[in-house]
């Protein structure tokens, strides 16, 4: 087996044996693929981990950058509970439409607000309208803007807010200086995000590399600290 086949087979085994997501998640994944959306949603194990983190944090409000068909959104919406709310930002109206159908079908639609538009603009509107602070933020839209989204997320956070950034390894391309075009902009955005996480005194985090049927990737996880307390160590 190639590594990708092996990673995918082990991931399938873990999902079927130990992770066992509710069938409603598979329905959203399949409906998204059937609608022609790219199969780039988080793996089930990562979706479940983010749901567990949301529960562990006692989170009631989640902000997501990048909805796609609502697969990751669904994990957050389930985890925030009936009184919780998820605000998710999506550029493509068609993706938002598919996500709306999926989340309604899962019985979670009332907990989710999908804001359609370029996330830099819709997040600016959230900041200007005094929204937040959010308990959990998931950054998973266009990677070139990752550091800008992290900056905006900090403005919508409080000490204790959890900020997760997807796709920070990208098959190892995070180290690749020879990327060109859109890929170079993505790598630059990912590196700026990671450097900011490492250097901003308000952020204290880690990064985990992952393998799955989606290949080799990783996600960053940080908690927002009081700037002074973080500086004092
Ligand atoms: N979080 C989803 C996957 C998101 S894929 C999951 O794991 O299930 C990335 C999404 O970001 C795509 O739907 C894409 O249309 C959207 N996107 C790309 N550029 C964007 C932008 N500038 N603003 C908002 N969304 C954007
Ligand atoms: C891509 C985007 C993602 O959010 C992801 O998890 C994997 C791939 C992409 O745009 O290629
Ligand atoms: Mg992603």
Short mmCIF file of C-alpha atoms and ligand atoms in Angstrom, two decimals:
data_model
loop_
_atom_site.label_atom_id
_atom_site.label_comp_id
_atom_site.label_asym_id
_atom_site.label_seq_id
_atom_site.Cartn_x
_atom_site.Cartn_y
_atom_site.Cartn_z
CA UNK A 1 0.00 0.00 0.00
CA UNK A 2 1.14 3.54 -0.61
CA UNK A 3 1.16 5.69 2.51
CA UNK A 4 -2.03 7.47 1.43
CA UNK A 5 -3.90 4.18 0.99
CA UNK A 6 -2.60 2.97 4.33
CA UNK A 7 -3.49 6.19 6.14
CA UNK A 8 -6.98 6.11 4.59
CA UNK A 9 -7.52 2.44 5.52
CA UNK A 10 -6.42 2.99 9.12
CA UNK A 11 -8.58 6.13 9.33
CA UNK A 12 -11.60 4.18 8.02
CA UNK A 13 -10.91 1.50 10.63
CA UNK A 14 -10.67 4.04 13.46
CA UNK A 15 -13.85 5.82 12.35
CA UNK A 16 -15.77 2.53 12.17
CA UNK A 17 -14.36 1.12 15.42
CA UNK A 18 -13.73 3.87 17.94
CA UNK A 19 -14.97 7.19 16.60
CA UNK A 20 -18.37 6.07 15.29
CA UNK A 21 -19.89 9.38 14.25
CA UNK A 22 -23.67 9.62 14.11
CA UNK A 23 -25.00 8.75 10.64
CA UNK A 24 -26.15 12.37 10.25
CA UNK A 25 -22.52 13.43 9.65
CA UNK A 26 -22.09 10.92 6.83
CA UNK A 27 -25.35 12.16 5.31
CA UNK A 28 -24.01 15.73 5.22
CA UNK A 29 -20.69 14.58 3.74
CA UNK A 30 -22.41 12.54 1.02
CA UNK A 31 -24.98 15.21 0.20
CA UNK A 32 -22.17 17.76 -0.17
CA UNK A 33 -20.24 15.50 -2.54
CA UNK A 34 -23.42 14.67 -4.48
CA UNK A 35 -24.02 18.43 -4.89
CA UNK A 36 -20.59 18.71 -6.50
CA UNK A 37 -18.71 20.36 -3.63
CA UNK A 38 -15.02 19.41 -3.36
CA UNK A 39 -14.39 16.65 -0.79
CA UNK A 40 -12.18 18.76 1.46
CA UNK A 41 -14.19 18.79 4.70
CA UNK A 42 -12.31 17.81 7.86
CA UNK A 43 -11.90 14.07 8.51
CA UNK A 44 -14.48 12.61 10.93
CA UNK A 45 -11.87 12.20 13.67
CA UNK A 46 -10.96 15.89 13.48
CA UNK A 47 -14.59 16.98 13.34
CA UNK A 48 -15.32 14.93 16.43
CA UNK A 49 -12.24 16.27 18.20
CA UNK A 50 -13.38 19.85 17.52
CA UNK A 51 -16.83 18.97 18.83
CA UNK A 52 -15.30 17.48 21.98
CA UNK A 53 -13.09 20.55 22.48
CA UNK A 54 -16.19 22.73 22.10
CA UNK A 55 -17.97 20.66 24.76
CA UNK A 56 -14.95 20.58 27.08
CA UNK A 57 -14.73 24.38 26.83
CA UNK A 58 -18.43 24.65 27.69
CA UNK A 59 -18.70 26.75 24.55
CA UNK A 60 -21.99 28.34 23.55
CA UNK A 61 -20.75 30.42 20.62
CA UNK A 62 -18.58 29.37 17.70
CA UNK A 63 -17.28 31.41 14.75
CA UNK A 64 -16.22 29.51 11.63
CA UNK A 65 -14.39 30.80 8.55
CA UNK A 66 -15.25 28.55 5.57
CA UNK A 67 -18.50 26.58 5.65
CA UNK A 68 -18.38 24.44 2.49
CA UNK A 69 -21.33 22.01 2.89
CA UNK A 70 -21.57 22.49 6.64
CA UNK A 71 -19.78 19.32 7.72
CA UNK A 72 -17.49 20.91 10.32
CA UNK A 73 -20.30 23.36 11.13
CA UNK A 74 -22.49 20.40 12.08
CA UNK A 75 -19.97 19.14 14.65
CA UNK A 76 -19.85 22.59 16.26
CA UNK A 77 -23.63 23.06 16.12
CA UNK A 78 -24.22 19.75 17.87
CA UNK A 79 -21.56 20.52 20.50
CA UNK A 80 -22.83 23.98 21.51
CA UNK A 81 -26.18 22.52 22.57
CA UNK A 82 -29.69 23.87 22.06
CA UNK A 83 -28.85 27.30 23.56
CA UNK A 84 -25.68 27.63 21.50
CA UNK A 85 -25.04 29.43 18.24
CA UNK A 86 -22.62 28.96 15.35
CA UNK A 87 -21.83 31.82 12.97
CA UNK A 88 -20.17 30.56 9.80
CA UNK A 89 -18.70 32.66 6.98
CA UNK A 90 -18.80 31.44 3.37
CA UNK A 91 -17.95 33.14 0.08
CA UNK A 92 -19.81 30.85 -2.34
CA UNK A 93 -23.64 31.21 -2.27
CA UNK A 94 -23.98 27.68 -3.64
CA UNK A 95 -21.94 26.24 -0.74
CA UNK A 96 -24.05 28.19 1.74
CA UNK A 97 -27.20 26.80 0.13
CA UNK A 98 -25.99 23.20 0.39
CA UNK A 99 -24.87 23.79 3.97
CA UNK A 100 -28.24 25.27 4.88
CA UNK A 101 -30.02 22.20 3.52
CA UNK A 102 -27.65 19.83 5.32
CA UNK A 103 -27.87 21.60 8.68
CA UNK A 104 -31.66 21.87 8.48
CA UNK A 105 -31.87 18.17 7.61
CA UNK A 106 -29.73 17.40 10.68
CA UNK A 107 -32.16 19.38 12.85
CA UNK A 108 -29.48 21.94 13.73
CA UNK A 109 -30.40 24.74 11.34
CA UNK A 110 -31.79 27.05 14.01
CA UNK A 111 -28.44 27.16 15.78
CA UNK A 112 -26.49 28.23 12.70
CA UNK A 113 -26.21 31.57 10.95
CA UNK A 114 -24.46 31.44 7.57
CA UNK A 115 -23.10 34.80 6.40
CA UNK A 116 -22.42 34.85 2.67
CA UNK A 117 -19.60 37.01 1.34
CA UNK A 118 -15.85 37.42 1.50
CA UNK A 119 -14.96 36.55 5.09
CA UNK A 120 -12.70 39.60 5.45
CA UNK A 121 -15.82 41.72 4.89
CA UNK A 122 -18.33 39.68 6.84
CA UNK A 123 -15.98 39.39 9.82
CA UNK A 124 -15.44 43.16 9.67
CA UNK A 125 -19.23 43.57 9.92
CA UNK A 126 -19.26 41.28 12.95
CA UNK A 127 -16.53 43.33 14.64
CA UNK A 128 -18.25 46.64 13.80
CA UNK A 129 -21.60 45.38 15.12
CA UNK A 130 -20.03 44.44 18.47
CA UNK A 131 -20.46 40.67 18.03
CA UNK A 132 -18.61 38.24 20.25
CA UNK A 133 -16.63 37.35 22.14
CA UNK A 134 -16.83 33.85 20.70
CA UNK A 135 -15.85 30.81 22.75
CA UNK A 136 -14.35 28.83 19.85
CA UNK A 137 -13.11 29.99 16.43
CA UNK A 138 -12.32 27.67 13.50
CA UNK A 139 -10.32 29.16 10.63
CA UNK A 140 -10.74 27.09 7.44
CA UNK A 141 -11.40 29.35 4.43
CA UNK A 142 -8.87 30.70 1.88
CA UNK A 143 -5.45 30.04 3.40
CA UNK A 144 -3.84 33.17 1.94
CA UNK A 145 -5.90 35.21 4.42
CA UNK A 146 -5.17 32.98 7.42
CA UNK A 147 -3.20 35.56 9.37
CA UNK A 148 -5.84 38.22 8.66
CA UNK A 149 -8.53 35.86 9.94
CA UNK A 150 -6.46 35.16 13.05
CA UNK A 151 -6.15 38.90 13.65
CA UNK A 152 -9.92 39.32 13.28
CA UNK A 153 -10.53 36.29 15.51
CA UNK A 154 -8.46 37.91 18.26
CA UNK A 155 -10.69 40.96 18.08
CA UNK A 156 -13.70 38.68 18.63
CA UNK A 157 -12.11 36.71 21.48
CA UNK A 158 -11.73 36.83 25.26
CA UNK A 159 -9.15 35.13 27.46
CA UNK A 160 -10.04 31.45 27.22
CA UNK A 161 -11.27 31.52 23.63
CA UNK A 162 -9.99 28.54 21.63
CA UNK A 163 -8.74 29.22 18.09
CA UNK A 164 -8.25 26.31 15.69
CA UNK A 165 -6.60 26.71 12.27
CA UNK A 166 -6.98 23.94 9.68
CA UNK A 167 -4.54 22.81 6.96
CA UNK A 168 -1.35 24.26 8.36
CA UNK A 169 0.92 21.49 7.04
CA UNK A 170 -0.53 20.78 3.58
CA UNK A 171 1.48 17.73 2.67
CA UNK A 172 4.62 19.47 3.93
CA UNK A 173 4.25 22.44 1.56
CA UNK A 174 4.42 24.70 4.63
CA UNK A 175 8.22 24.38 4.29
CA UNK A 176 8.30 24.76 0.52
CA UNK A 177 9.80 28.07 -0.58
CA UNK A 178 9.48 27.14 -4.25
CA UNK A 179 5.67 27.17 -4.35
CA UNK A 180 4.29 29.44 -7.04
CA UNK A 181 1.03 31.26 -7.69
CA UNK A 182 -1.95 30.60 -5.46
CA UNK A 183 -0.05 27.92 -3.59
CA UNK A 184 2.67 30.42 -2.64
CA UNK A 185 0.03 32.81 -1.27
CA UNK A 186 -1.50 29.95 0.71
CA UNK A 187 1.87 28.91 2.14
CA UNK A 188 2.65 32.53 3.03
CA UNK A 189 -0.72 32.85 4.80
CA UNK A 190 -0.21 29.63 6.71
CA UNK A 191 3.31 30.60 7.79
CA UNK A 192 2.18 34.05 8.88
CA UNK A 193 -0.56 32.38 10.93
CA UNK A 194 1.87 29.98 12.61
CA UNK A 195 4.38 32.75 13.31
CA UNK A 196 1.66 34.89 14.83
CA UNK A 197 0.48 32.01 17.01
CA UNK A 198 4.04 31.50 18.21
CA UNK A 199 4.83 35.16 18.83
CA UNK A 200 1.67 36.97 19.91
CA UNK A 201 1.65 37.11 23.72
CA UNK A 202 -2.14 36.61 23.65
CA UNK A 203 -1.79 33.22 21.96
CA UNK A 204 -0.49 30.01 23.48
CA UNK A 205 -0.85 26.99 21.24
CA UNK A 206 0.30 23.82 19.63
CA UNK A 207 0.22 22.23 16.18
CA UNK A 208 -0.54 18.59 15.43
CA UNK A 209 0.33 16.88 12.17
CA UNK A 210 -2.35 14.52 10.89
CA UNK A 211 -2.72 11.77 8.31
CA UNK A 212 -6.01 10.52 6.88
CA UNK A 213 -7.68 9.81 3.56
CA UNK A 214 -7.05 13.53 2.88
CA UNK A 215 -3.30 12.90 3.07
CA UNK A 216 -0.75 14.56 5.33
CA UNK A 217 -1.83 17.80 6.97
CA UNK A 218 -2.20 19.35 10.40
CA UNK A 219 -4.09 21.82 12.51
CA UNK A 220 -3.11 24.53 14.95
CA UNK A 221 -4.87 24.88 18.30
CA UNK A 222 -4.40 27.87 20.57
CA UNK A 223 -5.96 29.40 23.64
CA UNK A 224 -6.25 33.16 24.05
CA UNK A 225 -4.45 34.41 27.17
CA UNK A 226 -4.50 37.75 28.95
CA UNK A 227 -1.64 39.53 27.16
CA UNK A 228 0.01 40.53 30.47
CA UNK A 229 -0.33 37.10 32.05
CA UNK A 230 1.08 35.43 28.94
CA UNK A 231 4.02 37.83 28.89
CA UNK A 232 4.70 37.06 32.54
CA UNK A 233 4.74 33.36 31.66
N1 LIG B 1 -14.89 23.96 7.16
C1 LIG B 1 -15.34 23.08 6.10
C2 LIG B 1 -14.44 23.11 4.89
C3 LIG B 1 -14.21 24.49 4.33
S1 LIG B 1 -13.43 24.43 2.73
C4 LIG B 1 -15.37 21.64 6.66
O1 LIG B 1 -14.34 21.21 7.19
O2 LIG B 1 -16.40 20.98 6.52
C5 LIG B 1 -13.09 26.13 2.50
C6 LIG B 1 -14.34 26.98 2.23
O3 LIG B 1 -13.92 28.35 2.30
C7 LIG B 1 -14.95 26.78 0.85
O4 LIG B 1 -16.33 26.54 0.95
C8 LIG B 1 -14.69 28.10 0.14
O5 LIG B 1 -15.74 28.49 -0.76
C9 LIG B 1 -14.63 29.07 1.31
N2 LIG B 1 -13.91 30.30 1.01
C10 LIG B 1 -12.89 30.51 0.16
N3 LIG B 1 -12.52 31.79 0.15
C11 LIG B 1 -13.33 32.43 1.02
C12 LIG B 1 -13.45 33.79 1.45
N4 LIG B 1 -12.66 34.75 0.98
N5 LIG B 1 -14.40 34.07 2.36
C13 LIG B 1 -15.20 33.11 2.87
N6 LIG B 1 -15.13 31.83 2.48
C14 LIG B 1 -14.22 31.48 1.58
C1 LIG B 2 -8.38 22.70 0.80
C2 LIG B 2 -9.08 23.42 1.76
C3 LIG B 2 -9.31 22.86 2.99
O1 LIG B 2 -9.97 23.53 3.98
C4 LIG B 2 -8.90 21.57 3.28
O2 LIG B 2 -9.15 21.07 4.51
C5 LIG B 2 -8.21 20.85 2.32
C6 LIG B 2 -7.96 21.41 1.08
C7 LIG B 2 -8.12 23.29 -0.53
O3 LIG B 2 -8.57 24.43 -0.76
O4 LIG B 2 -7.47 22.65 -1.33
MG1 LIG B 3 -9.77 22.62 5.92
#
